[in-house]
Amino acid sequence: MQFHNTLSGRKETFSPQHPDRVTMYVCGPTVYSYAHIGNARPAVVFDTLARVLRRRYANVVYVRNITDIDDKINAAAAKEGVSIGVIADRYTAAYHEDLAALGVVPADHAPKVTEHLPQIIAMIEKLIAAGHAYAAEGHVLFHTLSFPDYGKLSKRDEQSLMAGARVEVAPYKKHAGDFVLWKPSTPEQPGWDSPWGRGRPGWHIECSAMAEALLGETIDIHGGGHDLIFPHHENEIAQSVCAHGGKPFARYWLHNGFLNMAGEKMSKSLGNVTLVHDLVQRLPGELLRLVLLTGHYRQPLDWNEEVVADARKKLDRLYGALRELADIEPAAGVRAPDSFVAALEDDLNTPAALAELFELARAANKAESLSDKARLKAQLLDSGLLLGLLQQAPEAWFSWSPPQSAATALAPEAIEALIAERIAARAARNWAESDRIRDQLKAQGVLLEDSKDGMRWRYA
Ligand code: AMP
Ligand code: ZN
């Protein structure tokens, strides 16, 4: 397997620390509002990577944390007059629900910051003892000048480090680039007792401590969105390396590109967000997943109605091929073709893998022998599984209807009854009646399609 490693800036052959075991940590959401489709990109990308890794390695441990201590959560809780737990629980549940709709398999562990305060405090104490951090006025700061490799991941020099961090110059800091490990809470703010008084951890130390608690001192793969390289991941490295006596923190750093809208990063601060929660009301989750996999994970990806329409056509084609094979038993023991797996093992090249998948569908449409059909069906399904696609019955894909309108949509039995009437009308050469029924169904959001197997229907 090969991955582009942000740390070295080039593609490298992947070899885990232990031959059979791979550890992966991906920064999860800060749970103060619903996830937008840009936030879903790392979740889908690293879920796909986990699937590919699991095929090759017997033991993959995938951790994606929940950031449930953060000033944005405090602000949301204060605004609603509830505790931070209420906000965090609500949006953690929504996050997992949204991801399930996108076919994201739960990570092996989803640690919460609120459950790791002792580990966070212990790590800060270690950093102070080792001379990499200092306490001042209720704060604890990491002293960036104490770590010569600071800036190596983001390839920043001293000057751009300062510019990028938009660091506050505070009187208690030894150096303007020093960042917070612990900060004091006012009586109204959520806080936890610590050797430095009642307070709360900074965002970066949370991930370092949870990664260590669940995966140990050195992990194989660390992932997240491109925006996390600096300062978040740079700071995670500084903390973990210094707390572990110089041992490397993560061996391969993988970062996904942004999901953009009209060329701009989708983000809450810009206000150009489309929530997964809303999208799944009008689009199948599998379609959203395919959109996120159409581009290479490192490249920017534009979100618009066109890419959505295009993904729908693609899934129609793939499920169309599978529908033609409905009566065929997939060949036993046949797995995804090597070329398909090789594409994914080459820095998770999903566009190349998808091209292979369409090649399989094309071959399936042309196949004549039973054995070819059985083999191609098995290959389509197993390749689909690696991408988290094609696992529902073709009929379920073609008859997907939005949950909101489910109550008003025509029930399948009513549709079948109207189709039977239309078939009878056509048999009697009553074309006017046949057209009327077709138009009536169309007006009620049902599309008809003639095929060699008879009349098919789908919700528009
Ligand atoms: P946040 O909840 O803002 O910390 O973001 C959660 C994850 O989503 C992080 O890995 C971010 O890097 C990622 N992310 C945020 N916005 C985008 C975007 N527009 N495109 C891709 N990834 C994003
Ligand atoms: Zn993190």
Short mmCIF file of C-alpha atoms and ligand atoms in Angstrom, two decimals:
data_model
loop_
_atom_site.label_atom_id
_atom_site.label_comp_id
_atom_site.label_asym_id
_atom_site.label_seq_id
_atom_site.Cartn_x
_atom_site.Cartn_y
_atom_site.Cartn_z
CA MET A 1 0.00 0.00 0.00
CA GLN A 2 1.11 3.50 -0.70
CA PHE A 3 0.06 6.73 0.97
CA HIS A 4 0.95 10.33 0.49
CA ASN A 5 2.44 11.32 3.84
CA THR A 6 2.02 15.01 4.68
CA LEU A 7 5.07 14.74 6.95
CA SER A 8 7.49 13.80 4.16
CA GLY A 9 5.48 15.51 1.42
CA ARG A 10 5.60 12.42 -0.79
CA LYS A 11 4.05 9.04 -1.46
CA GLU A 12 5.50 6.29 0.71
CA THR A 13 5.11 2.54 0.97
CA PHE A 14 3.04 1.76 4.01
CA SER A 15 4.42 -0.65 6.56
CA PRO A 16 2.78 -0.73 9.99
CA GLN A 17 4.79 -1.01 13.19
CA HIS A 18 3.44 -4.50 13.77
CA PRO A 19 2.98 -6.71 10.70
CA ASP A 20 -0.66 -7.59 11.47
CA ARG A 21 -1.88 -4.60 13.37
CA VAL A 22 -2.66 -1.09 12.13
CA THR A 23 -3.63 1.78 14.38
CA MET A 24 -5.43 4.82 12.99
CA TYR A 25 -6.61 7.99 14.70
CA VAL A 26 -8.83 10.52 12.93
CA CYS A 27 -9.93 13.81 14.49
CA GLY A 28 -13.67 13.75 14.95
CA PRO A 29 -16.29 16.45 15.23
CA THR A 30 -16.72 19.17 17.80
CA VAL A 31 -20.32 18.46 18.76
CA TYR A 32 -22.04 21.84 18.95
CA SER A 33 -24.17 21.69 15.78
CA TYR A 34 -25.07 19.41 12.90
CA ALA A 35 -22.31 18.19 10.58
CA HIS A 36 -22.21 19.67 7.09
CA ILE A 37 -21.36 17.61 4.04
CA GLY A 38 -17.76 18.95 4.21
CA ASN A 39 -17.39 17.48 7.72
CA ALA A 40 -18.66 14.19 6.30
CA ARG A 41 -15.81 14.04 3.81
CA PRO A 42 -13.09 12.90 6.27
CA ALA A 43 -15.58 10.49 7.86
CA VAL A 44 -16.33 8.82 4.50
CA VAL A 45 -12.73 8.95 3.25
CA PHE A 46 -11.24 7.36 6.39
CA ASP A 47 -14.09 4.86 6.64
CA THR A 48 -13.15 3.75 3.12
CA LEU A 49 -9.48 3.63 4.10
CA ALA A 50 -10.38 1.48 7.14
CA ARG A 51 -12.25 -0.93 4.83
CA VAL A 52 -9.21 -1.20 2.54
CA LEU A 53 -6.83 -1.68 5.49
CA ARG A 54 -9.04 -4.35 7.06
CA ARG A 55 -8.86 -6.39 3.89
CA ARG A 56 -5.09 -6.60 4.12
CA TYR A 57 -4.47 -6.52 7.87
CA ALA A 58 -6.02 -8.84 10.41
CA ASN A 59 -6.23 -6.25 13.16
CA VAL A 60 -7.08 -2.63 12.42
CA VAL A 61 -7.90 -0.37 15.34
CA TYR A 62 -9.64 2.78 14.18
CA VAL A 63 -10.31 5.61 16.64
CA ARG A 64 -12.36 8.69 15.83
CA ASN A 65 -12.88 10.95 18.82
CA ILE A 66 -15.77 13.14 19.88
CA THR A 67 -14.66 16.60 20.97
CA ASP A 68 -17.20 17.31 23.70
CA ILE A 69 -15.24 19.97 25.59
CA ASP A 70 -14.82 23.12 23.56
CA ASP A 71 -15.66 26.78 23.89
CA LYS A 72 -18.10 26.55 20.97
CA ILE A 73 -20.06 23.95 22.93
CA ASN A 74 -19.96 26.22 25.98
CA ALA A 75 -21.38 29.07 23.90
CA ALA A 76 -24.17 26.90 22.43
CA ALA A 77 -25.09 25.61 25.92
CA ALA A 78 -25.12 29.11 27.42
CA LYS A 79 -27.36 30.31 24.59
CA GLU A 80 -29.93 27.57 25.24
CA GLY A 81 -29.55 27.68 29.01
CA VAL A 82 -28.65 23.97 29.22
CA SER A 83 -25.56 22.05 30.34
CA ILE A 84 -22.84 21.25 27.80
CA GLY A 85 -23.75 17.57 28.11
CA VAL A 86 -27.18 18.27 26.61
CA ILE A 87 -25.66 19.95 23.56
CA ALA A 88 -22.89 17.38 23.16
CA ASP A 89 -25.22 14.36 23.50
CA ARG A 90 -27.68 15.79 21.00
CA TYR A 91 -25.11 16.46 18.29
CA THR A 92 -23.11 13.31 18.97
CA ALA A 93 -26.25 11.26 18.32
CA ALA A 94 -27.05 13.33 15.22
CA TYR A 95 -23.49 12.87 13.94
CA HIS A 96 -23.62 9.10 14.26
CA GLU A 97 -27.05 8.98 12.67
CA ASP A 98 -25.91 11.09 9.72
CA LEU A 99 -22.80 8.98 9.21
CA ALA A 100 -24.81 5.76 9.35
CA ALA A 101 -26.95 7.12 6.49
CA LEU A 102 -23.72 7.58 4.51
CA GLY A 103 -22.75 3.95 5.11
CA VAL A 104 -19.96 4.84 7.53
CA VAL A 105 -19.22 1.90 9.81
CA PRO A 106 -18.75 2.98 13.45
CA ALA A 107 -15.07 3.36 14.41
CA ASP A 108 -13.71 0.80 16.86
CA HIS A 109 -13.56 3.51 19.52
CA ALA A 110 -15.23 6.92 19.73
CA PRO A 111 -13.60 8.39 22.86
CA LYS A 112 -14.99 11.51 24.48
CA VAL A 113 -12.86 14.21 26.05
CA THR A 114 -15.12 14.29 29.13
CA GLU A 115 -14.11 10.69 29.79
CA HIS A 116 -10.36 11.40 29.55
CA LEU A 117 -9.68 14.28 31.96
CA PRO A 118 -7.31 12.22 34.17
CA GLN A 119 -5.23 11.20 31.11
CA ILE A 120 -5.15 14.78 29.82
CA ILE A 121 -4.03 16.13 33.20
CA ALA A 122 -1.38 13.40 33.52
CA MET A 123 0.03 14.26 30.09
CA ILE A 124 0.21 17.96 30.94
CA GLU A 125 2.02 17.12 34.17
CA LYS A 126 4.55 15.06 32.19
CA LEU A 127 5.14 17.95 29.80
CA ILE A 128 5.73 20.35 32.69
CA ALA A 129 8.12 17.89 34.38
CA ALA A 130 10.08 17.49 31.13
CA GLY A 131 10.44 21.25 30.73
CA HIS A 132 8.19 21.53 27.66
CA ALA A 133 5.33 23.31 29.39
CA TYR A 134 4.83 25.85 32.14
CA ALA A 135 2.00 27.03 34.35
CA ALA A 136 1.20 30.72 34.57
CA GLU A 137 -1.85 32.50 35.96
CA GLY A 138 -4.09 29.42 35.93
CA HIS A 139 -3.01 28.55 32.41
CA VAL A 140 -0.60 25.87 31.27
CA LEU A 141 1.23 26.57 28.03
CA PHE A 142 3.30 24.45 25.73
CA HIS A 143 6.63 26.10 25.09
CA THR A 144 7.10 25.75 21.34
CA LEU A 145 10.76 26.83 21.40
CA SER A 146 11.50 23.72 23.49
CA PHE A 147 10.67 21.48 20.52
CA PRO A 148 13.06 21.95 17.59
CA ASP A 149 10.84 19.99 15.18
CA TYR A 150 7.94 22.41 15.69
CA GLY A 151 6.65 23.40 12.23
CA LYS A 152 7.94 20.29 10.46
CA LEU A 153 4.54 18.88 9.51
CA SER A 154 3.13 22.15 8.21
CA LYS A 155 6.50 23.18 6.77
CA ARG A 156 6.30 26.54 8.39
CA ASP A 157 9.12 28.68 9.55
CA GLU A 158 8.98 30.82 12.66
CA GLN A 159 7.40 33.77 10.86
CA SER A 160 4.60 31.91 9.10
CA LEU A 161 3.96 29.89 12.23
CA MET A 162 3.17 33.10 14.02
CA ALA A 163 1.04 34.48 11.19
CA GLY A 164 -0.90 31.21 10.80
CA ALA A 165 -1.61 30.75 14.46
CA ARG A 166 -3.07 34.24 14.89
CA VAL A 167 -1.61 33.87 18.33
CA GLU A 168 -2.66 36.03 21.19
CA VAL A 169 0.12 37.87 22.84
CA ALA A 170 -0.77 37.34 26.48
CA PRO A 171 1.30 38.54 29.41
CA TYR A 172 1.58 35.02 30.85
CA LYS A 173 3.24 33.64 27.70
CA LYS A 174 6.99 33.16 27.46
CA HIS A 175 6.78 33.19 23.69
CA ALA A 176 3.93 34.41 21.48
CA GLY A 177 3.78 31.05 19.67
CA ASP A 178 3.15 29.06 22.86
CA PHE A 179 -0.24 27.40 22.91
CA VAL A 180 -2.67 26.51 25.64
CA LEU A 181 -2.80 23.07 27.25
CA TRP A 182 -5.06 24.11 30.11
CA LYS A 183 -7.02 27.27 30.80
CA PRO A 184 -8.94 28.53 33.84
CA SER A 185 -12.75 28.53 33.93
CA THR A 186 -14.87 31.21 35.56
CA PRO A 187 -17.48 29.87 38.05
CA GLU A 188 -20.15 29.99 35.29
CA GLN A 189 -18.03 28.10 32.79
CA PRO A 190 -17.73 24.29 32.73
CA GLY A 191 -14.56 23.26 34.51
CA TRP A 192 -12.67 20.38 36.10
CA ASP A 193 -10.35 20.35 39.08
CA SER A 194 -6.67 20.20 38.24
CA PRO A 195 -3.28 20.95 39.86
CA TRP A 196 -3.57 24.42 38.24
CA GLY A 197 -7.05 25.16 39.58
CA ARG A 198 -10.49 24.62 38.12
CA GLY A 199 -10.35 24.82 34.36
CA ARG A 200 -10.59 22.99 31.06
CA PRO A 201 -8.20 21.52 28.50
CA GLY A 202 -7.18 23.07 25.21
CA TRP A 203 -8.33 21.32 22.03
CA HIS A 204 -4.93 19.94 20.92
CA ILE A 205 -4.02 18.11 24.13
CA GLU A 206 -7.38 16.34 24.04
CA CYS A 207 -6.42 14.42 20.88
CA SER A 208 -2.88 13.64 22.07
CA ALA A 209 -4.19 12.17 25.31
CA MET A 210 -7.00 10.15 23.72
CA ALA A 211 -4.70 8.76 21.01
CA GLU A 212 -2.25 7.61 23.69
CA ALA A 213 -5.01 6.16 25.89
CA LEU A 214 -6.44 3.99 23.12
CA LEU A 215 -3.58 3.34 20.71
CA GLY A 216 -0.34 3.83 22.61
CA GLU A 217 2.54 6.25 22.16
CA THR A 218 3.22 5.77 18.45
CA ILE A 219 0.39 5.26 16.00
CA ASP A 220 0.53 4.22 12.36
CA ILE A 221 -1.90 6.58 10.64
CA HIS A 222 -3.27 9.93 11.70
CA GLY A 223 -5.94 11.56 9.56
CA GLY A 224 -8.11 14.62 9.31
CA GLY A 225 -9.04 17.50 7.07
CA HIS A 226 -6.37 19.67 5.47
CA ASP A 227 -7.31 22.59 7.73
CA LEU A 228 -6.10 20.63 10.76
CA ILE A 229 -2.44 20.43 9.69
CA PHE A 230 -1.74 23.71 11.41
CA PRO A 231 -2.01 24.40 14.23
CA HIS A 232 -3.94 21.33 15.45
CA HIS A 233 -1.77 18.48 14.17
CA GLU A 234 1.47 20.39 14.54
CA ASN A 235 0.56 20.87 18.20
CA GLU A 236 -0.52 17.25 18.65
CA ILE A 237 2.93 16.17 17.44
CA ALA A 238 4.72 18.59 19.77
CA GLN A 239 2.76 17.41 22.80
CA SER A 240 2.93 13.68 22.10
CA VAL A 241 6.59 13.54 21.07
CA CYS A 242 7.64 15.60 24.09
CA ALA A 243 5.48 13.60 26.51
CA HIS A 244 6.90 10.33 25.17
CA GLY A 245 10.59 11.06 25.43
CA GLY A 246 11.04 11.82 21.73
CA LYS A 247 9.22 8.77 20.31
CA PRO A 248 7.45 9.50 17.03
CA PHE A 249 3.73 10.23 17.35
CA ALA A 250 2.17 9.27 14.00
CA ARG A 251 4.11 7.58 11.21
CA TYR A 252 1.81 8.49 8.30
CA TRP A 253 -0.19 11.70 8.16
CA LEU A 254 -3.10 11.73 5.73
CA HIS A 255 -5.17 14.83 5.04
CA ASN A 256 -8.29 15.18 2.93
CA GLY A 257 -8.87 18.21 0.73
CA PHE A 258 -11.77 20.57 1.25
CA LEU A 259 -15.27 20.20 0.04
CA ASN A 260 -16.01 23.50 -1.61
CA MET A 261 -19.11 25.34 -2.63
CA ALA A 262 -18.66 27.70 -5.58
CA GLY A 263 -14.89 27.47 -5.07
CA GLU A 264 -14.96 28.32 -1.38
CA LYS A 265 -14.41 25.95 1.54
CA MET A 266 -17.70 24.87 3.05
CA SER A 267 -17.55 26.08 6.63
CA LYS A 268 -19.74 27.27 9.40
CA SER A 269 -17.87 30.53 9.71
CA LEU A 270 -18.50 31.37 6.04
CA GLY A 271 -22.13 30.30 6.41
CA ASN A 272 -22.15 28.32 3.14
CA VAL A 273 -23.03 24.99 4.70
CA THR A 274 -25.35 22.21 3.59
CA LEU A 275 -26.13 19.91 6.49
CA VAL A 276 -26.04 16.14 6.08
CA HIS A 277 -29.10 16.08 8.34
CA ASP A 278 -31.07 18.03 5.69
CA LEU A 279 -29.56 16.34 2.65
CA VAL A 280 -30.59 12.86 3.77
CA GLN A 281 -34.20 14.06 3.76
CA ARG A 282 -34.12 14.48 0.00
CA LEU A 283 -31.25 12.32 -1.27
CA PRO A 284 -30.22 8.71 -0.63
CA GLY A 285 -27.23 8.51 1.69
CA GLU A 286 -25.46 6.20 -0.75
CA LEU A 287 -25.61 8.91 -3.39
CA LEU A 288 -23.99 11.41 -1.00
CA ARG A 289 -21.29 8.88 -0.23
CA LEU A 290 -20.57 8.35 -3.91
CA VAL A 291 -20.25 12.10 -4.49
CA LEU A 292 -17.63 12.22 -1.72
CA LEU A 293 -15.70 9.36 -3.31
CA THR A 294 -15.77 10.61 -6.92
CA GLY A 295 -12.75 12.85 -6.35
CA HIS A 296 -9.37 11.82 -5.02
CA TYR A 297 -9.38 12.48 -1.27
CA ARG A 298 -6.44 14.90 -1.40
CA GLN A 299 -8.02 17.11 -4.05
CA PRO A 300 -10.63 19.77 -3.47
CA LEU A 301 -14.14 18.67 -4.39
CA ASP A 302 -16.88 20.99 -5.49
CA TRP A 303 -20.36 20.45 -4.14
CA ASN A 304 -23.23 21.37 -6.47
CA GLU A 305 -26.41 19.93 -7.98
CA GLU A 306 -24.49 18.69 -11.02
CA VAL A 307 -22.22 16.35 -9.07
CA VAL A 308 -25.30 15.07 -7.28
CA ALA A 309 -27.15 14.40 -10.55
CA ASP A 310 -24.04 12.76 -11.97
CA ALA A 311 -23.69 10.44 -8.96
CA ARG A 312 -27.35 9.46 -9.31
CA LYS A 313 -26.78 8.44 -12.94
CA LYS A 314 -23.73 6.46 -11.91
CA LEU A 315 -25.62 4.53 -9.24
CA ASP A 316 -28.49 3.96 -11.68
CA ARG A 317 -25.99 2.36 -14.03
CA LEU A 318 -24.37 0.19 -11.38
CA TYR A 319 -27.64 -0.93 -9.81
CA GLY A 320 -29.08 -1.34 -13.32
CA ALA A 321 -26.37 -3.89 -14.07
CA LEU A 322 -27.05 -5.68 -10.77
CA ARG A 323 -30.79 -5.68 -11.43
CA GLU A 324 -30.20 -7.55 -14.66
CA LEU A 325 -28.35 -10.16 -12.61
CA ALA A 326 -31.10 -10.43 -10.00
CA ASP A 327 -31.63 -14.15 -10.57
CA ILE A 328 -27.94 -15.00 -10.67
CA GLU A 329 -26.19 -16.42 -7.63
CA PRO A 330 -22.86 -14.59 -7.15
CA ALA A 331 -19.91 -16.94 -7.66
CA ALA A 332 -18.65 -18.25 -4.33
CA GLY A 333 -15.22 -17.12 -3.20
CA VAL A 334 -14.79 -14.51 -5.95
CA ARG A 335 -13.61 -11.18 -4.61
CA ALA A 336 -12.94 -7.70 -6.00
CA PRO A 337 -10.50 -7.79 -8.95
CA ASP A 338 -6.85 -7.15 -8.11
CA SER A 339 -6.76 -4.03 -10.31
CA PHE A 340 -9.64 -2.55 -8.29
CA VAL A 341 -7.95 -3.24 -4.94
CA ALA A 342 -4.64 -1.99 -6.35
CA ALA A 343 -6.26 1.36 -7.21
CA LEU A 344 -7.47 1.76 -3.64
CA GLU A 345 -4.14 0.67 -2.21
CA ASP A 346 -2.46 3.35 -4.29
CA ASP A 347 -3.10 6.30 -1.98
CA LEU A 348 -6.83 5.50 -1.92
CA ASN A 349 -7.39 6.33 -5.57
CA THR A 350 -11.18 6.16 -5.55
CA PRO A 351 -11.64 7.74 -9.03
CA ALA A 352 -9.52 4.95 -10.55
CA ALA A 353 -11.36 2.33 -8.48
CA LEU A 354 -14.72 3.71 -9.63
CA ALA A 355 -13.57 3.51 -13.24
CA GLU A 356 -12.83 -0.19 -12.62
CA LEU A 357 -16.28 -0.62 -11.13
CA PHE A 358 -17.94 0.81 -14.26
CA GLU A 359 -15.82 -1.50 -16.36
CA LEU A 360 -17.27 -4.42 -14.37
CA ALA A 361 -20.81 -3.12 -14.89
CA ARG A 362 -20.19 -2.78 -18.62
CA ALA A 363 -18.84 -6.33 -18.80
CA ALA A 364 -21.82 -7.58 -16.76
CA ASN A 365 -24.27 -5.95 -19.20
CA LYS A 366 -22.58 -7.76 -22.07
CA ALA A 367 -21.98 -11.09 -20.35
CA GLU A 368 -23.78 -14.06 -21.83
CA SER A 369 -22.65 -17.15 -20.00
CA LEU A 370 -24.00 -17.96 -16.59
CA SER A 371 -20.51 -18.34 -15.16
CA ASP A 372 -19.42 -14.90 -16.43
CA LYS A 373 -22.53 -13.34 -14.95
CA ALA A 374 -21.97 -15.09 -11.61
CA ARG A 375 -18.34 -14.00 -11.48
CA LEU A 376 -19.10 -10.40 -12.44
CA LYS A 377 -21.91 -10.14 -9.92
CA ALA A 378 -19.59 -11.36 -7.16
CA GLN A 379 -16.90 -8.89 -8.27
CA LEU A 380 -19.34 -5.99 -8.43
CA LEU A 381 -20.71 -6.69 -4.97
CA ASP A 382 -17.33 -7.22 -3.33
CA SER A 383 -15.82 -4.12 -4.97
CA GLY A 384 -18.88 -2.15 -3.92
CA LEU A 385 -18.42 -3.35 -0.35
CA LEU A 386 -14.89 -1.94 -0.23
CA LEU A 387 -16.25 1.46 -1.22
CA GLY A 388 -19.32 1.15 1.01
CA LEU A 389 -21.60 1.06 -2.05
CA LEU A 390 -23.99 -1.35 -3.81
CA GLN A 391 -25.05 -3.28 -0.72
CA GLN A 392 -28.80 -2.79 -1.02
CA ALA A 393 -31.17 -4.63 -3.32
CA PRO A 394 -31.38 -2.88 -6.72
CA GLU A 395 -35.13 -2.49 -6.21
CA ALA A 396 -34.49 -0.64 -2.95
CA TRP A 397 -32.20 1.80 -4.77
CA PHE A 398 -34.65 2.39 -7.61
CA SER A 399 -37.64 2.81 -5.30
CA TRP A 400 -35.93 5.12 -2.77
CA SER A 401 -38.27 7.83 -1.63
CA PRO A 402 -37.57 10.79 0.63
CA PRO A 403 -38.51 10.00 4.23
CA GLN A 404 -40.41 13.28 4.57
CA SER A 405 -42.78 12.59 1.72
CA ALA A 406 -43.06 8.90 2.54
CA ALA A 407 -46.49 9.49 4.05
CA THR A 408 -47.80 11.25 0.95
CA ALA A 409 -46.04 9.11 -1.66
CA LEU A 410 -48.03 6.38 -3.37
CA ALA A 411 -47.51 3.03 -1.69
CA PRO A 412 -45.81 0.35 -3.81
CA GLU A 413 -49.03 -1.74 -3.83
CA ALA A 414 -51.04 1.18 -5.23
CA ILE A 415 -48.37 1.73 -7.87
CA GLU A 416 -48.34 -1.93 -8.85
CA ALA A 417 -52.16 -1.88 -9.12
CA LEU A 418 -52.07 1.15 -11.46
CA ILE A 419 -49.37 -0.52 -13.55
CA ALA A 420 -51.55 -3.64 -13.86
CA GLU A 421 -54.41 -1.43 -15.06
CA ARG A 422 -52.09 0.19 -17.57
CA ILE A 423 -50.92 -3.17 -18.88
CA ALA A 424 -54.55 -4.21 -19.30
CA ALA A 425 -55.31 -0.95 -21.13
CA ARG A 426 -52.39 -1.51 -23.49
CA ALA A 427 -53.43 -5.12 -24.11
CA ALA A 428 -56.83 -3.71 -25.12
CA ARG A 429 -55.00 -1.13 -27.35
CA ASN A 430 -56.52 1.65 -25.27
CA TRP A 431 -53.53 4.01 -25.64
CA ALA A 432 -55.34 7.02 -24.20
CA GLU A 433 -56.03 5.18 -20.95
CA SER A 434 -52.46 3.87 -20.87
CA ASP A 435 -51.07 7.41 -21.22
CA ARG A 436 -53.49 8.74 -18.63
CA ILE A 437 -52.27 6.24 -16.06
CA ARG A 438 -48.64 7.01 -16.89
CA ASP A 439 -49.30 10.75 -16.47
CA GLN A 440 -51.18 10.21 -13.24
CA LEU A 441 -48.25 8.26 -11.80
CA LYS A 442 -45.81 10.90 -12.99
CA ALA A 443 -47.87 13.61 -11.31
CA GLN A 444 -47.59 11.58 -8.10
CA GLY A 445 -43.84 11.30 -8.42
CA VAL A 446 -43.55 7.82 -9.95
CA LEU A 447 -41.66 7.20 -13.17
CA LEU A 448 -42.32 4.24 -15.47
CA GLU A 449 -39.79 2.55 -17.62
CA ASP A 450 -40.37 -0.20 -20.19
CA SER A 451 -37.84 -3.00 -20.11
CA LYS A 452 -37.50 -6.45 -21.50
CA ASP A 453 -38.67 -7.81 -18.17
CA GLY A 454 -41.82 -5.71 -18.24
CA MET A 455 -42.78 -2.42 -16.70
CA ARG A 456 -40.51 -0.98 -14.03
CA TRP A 457 -41.18 1.94 -11.78
CA ARG A 458 -39.27 4.24 -9.47
CA TYR A 459 -39.93 7.29 -7.37
CA ALA A 460 -38.82 10.43 -9.23
P1 AMP B 1 -14.73 20.36 12.91
O1 AMP B 1 -15.97 19.80 13.56
O2 AMP B 1 -14.90 21.71 12.36
O3 AMP B 1 -13.52 20.21 13.81
O4 AMP B 1 -14.43 19.46 11.63
C1 AMP B 1 -14.46 18.04 11.63
C2 AMP B 1 -13.66 17.52 10.48
O5 AMP B 1 -14.17 18.00 9.23
C3 AMP B 1 -12.19 17.93 10.48
O6 AMP B 1 -11.40 16.80 10.10
C4 AMP B 1 -12.10 19.02 9.44
O7 AMP B 1 -10.83 19.08 8.86
C5 AMP B 1 -13.12 18.53 8.43
N1 AMP B 1 -13.67 19.60 7.57
C6 AMP B 1 -14.26 20.75 7.95
N2 AMP B 1 -14.69 21.46 6.88
C7 AMP B 1 -14.37 20.73 5.77
C8 AMP B 1 -14.56 20.91 4.36
N3 AMP B 1 -15.20 21.97 3.85
N4 AMP B 1 -14.11 19.95 3.53
C9 AMP B 1 -13.49 18.85 4.02
N5 AMP B 1 -13.28 18.61 5.33
C10 AMP B 1 -13.72 19.53 6.22
ZN ZN B 2 -7.27 16.06 16.72
#
